[in-house]
C-alpha positions as MATLAB code, in Angstrom:
seq = 'MKKSFRIKKNDDFQTVFSKGKSFANRQFVVYMYKKEQNVPFRLGLSVSKKLGNAVVRNRIKRYIRQSFTELKADIKAGYDFIIIARKPAADMSYADVKGSLIHVMKLARALQGEKTDPLK';
ca = [
     -67.969   79.723   15.483;
     -65.628   81.321   18.371;
     -65.880   84.653   19.973;
     -62.682   86.144   18.907;
     -64.164   86.088   15.528;
     -67.177   87.323   16.267;
     -67.993   91.589   16.546;
     -70.226   92.274   19.859;
     -69.621   95.818   20.309;
     -71.474   98.885   18.914;
     -67.855  100.724   18.364;
     -66.642   98.265   16.128;
     -70.547   97.932   14.410;
     -70.837  101.708   13.793;
     -66.533  102.083   12.842;
     -67.973   98.912    9.948;
     -71.013  100.897    9.083;
     -69.221  104.682    8.469;
     -65.670  103.123    6.916;
     -66.661  100.621    5.413;
     -67.871   99.496    2.172;
     -71.667   97.704    1.195;
     -72.492   95.194   -0.688;
     -75.975   93.815   -1.128;
     -78.426   90.913   -3.072;
     -81.653   90.307   -2.107;
     -82.114   89.007    0.739;
     -78.492   90.148    2.091;
     -76.401   93.833    2.602;
     -72.650   92.682    3.469;
     -70.248   95.619    4.907;
     -66.986   95.136    4.503;
     -64.025   96.990    6.550;
     -60.127   96.253    5.902;
     -58.224   96.757    9.020;
     -54.985   97.668    9.247;
     -53.723   94.381   11.130;
     -53.878   90.980    8.997;
     -55.654   89.071   11.099;
     -58.727   87.202   11.309;
     -62.074   88.047    9.712;
     -64.858   88.584   11.975;
     -68.432   88.943   11.927;
     -71.512   90.823   12.998;
     -74.733   89.889   12.316;
     -78.007   92.432   11.955;
     -81.465   90.494   12.002;
     -84.706   92.961   12.623;
     -87.472   92.290   14.401;
     -89.698   93.043   11.209;
     -88.369   89.517    9.796;
     -90.333   87.955   12.372;
     -90.105   86.407   15.981;
     -86.971   84.927   18.331;
     -87.127   81.380   16.831;
     -87.040   83.050   13.337;
     -84.121   85.708   13.724;
     -82.367   82.762   15.646;
     -82.502   80.015   12.706;
     -81.428   82.852   10.326;
     -78.288   84.041   12.746;
     -77.368   80.266   13.215;
     -77.439   78.971    9.081;
     -75.429   82.930    8.699;
     -73.209   81.787   11.196;
     -72.574   77.992   10.040;
     -71.922   79.209    6.362;
     -69.120   81.650    6.944;
     -67.876   79.044    9.910;
     -67.890   76.371    6.118;
     -66.543   79.319    3.795;
     -63.990   80.001    7.013;
     -61.308   78.961    4.409;
     -62.002   80.803    1.894;
     -62.824   84.520    3.026;
     -59.637   87.093    2.855;
     -58.200   87.687    6.230;
     -58.109   91.412    8.260;
     -62.017   92.094    7.609;
     -64.838   93.160    9.373;
     -68.100   92.021    8.161;
     -71.126   93.539    9.003;
     -75.020   90.755    7.442;
     -77.582   92.447    7.368;
     -80.638   90.261    6.795;
     -83.602   91.302    4.457;
     -86.912   90.412    4.796;
     -86.744   87.279    2.151;
     -83.951   85.701    3.887;
     -86.696   84.641    6.809;
     -88.006   81.831    4.716;
     -84.862   80.713    3.386;
     -83.947   77.032    4.041;
     -79.803   76.647    5.094;
     -78.555   76.111    1.521;
     -80.622   79.203    0.131;
     -78.692   80.461    2.937;
     -75.338   79.371    1.833;
     -75.618   80.236   -1.845;
     -76.539   83.453   -1.327;
     -74.148   84.956    1.057;
     -71.508   83.390   -1.142;
     -73.484   85.364   -4.325;
     -73.374   88.601   -2.122;
     -69.337   87.724   -1.236;
     -68.290   86.958   -4.578;
     -69.773   90.633   -5.559;
     -67.912   92.027   -2.756;
     -64.856   89.994   -3.481;
     -64.374   88.730   -0.072;
     -63.190   85.366   -0.912;
     -59.972   83.900   -2.191;
     -58.905   83.957   -5.503;
     -60.979   86.841   -6.296;
     -58.454   89.173   -8.980;
     -59.035   92.691   -6.982;
     -59.554   94.384   -3.726;
     -62.407   96.358   -3.821;
     -61.551   98.281   -0.707;
     -58.074   99.178   -2.240;
];
């Protein structure tokens, strides 16, 4: 995933947390915030130390980034997303992570082809 698709600055994270909407399932919480310009989506990740050591946390982040890379064509443009991993995500395979992310993105209506925009 290119660096232009990532959220790194604390100000950007705080904007999404304060002004965005959240959607969740048992494994992930997704915050999404609609930006004014229609640029490609950006992704921020938050994986707590409570989930495991650095190896486990980095594996979860790799799985999430790869899932978003594969779903890139289906994700609506112009949004900032922050993904927060919950405890069950530490024991999941890549296929499980991708399925769970698709589920929570459908709840958020963030995938192309969804009928309504949840932030309007």
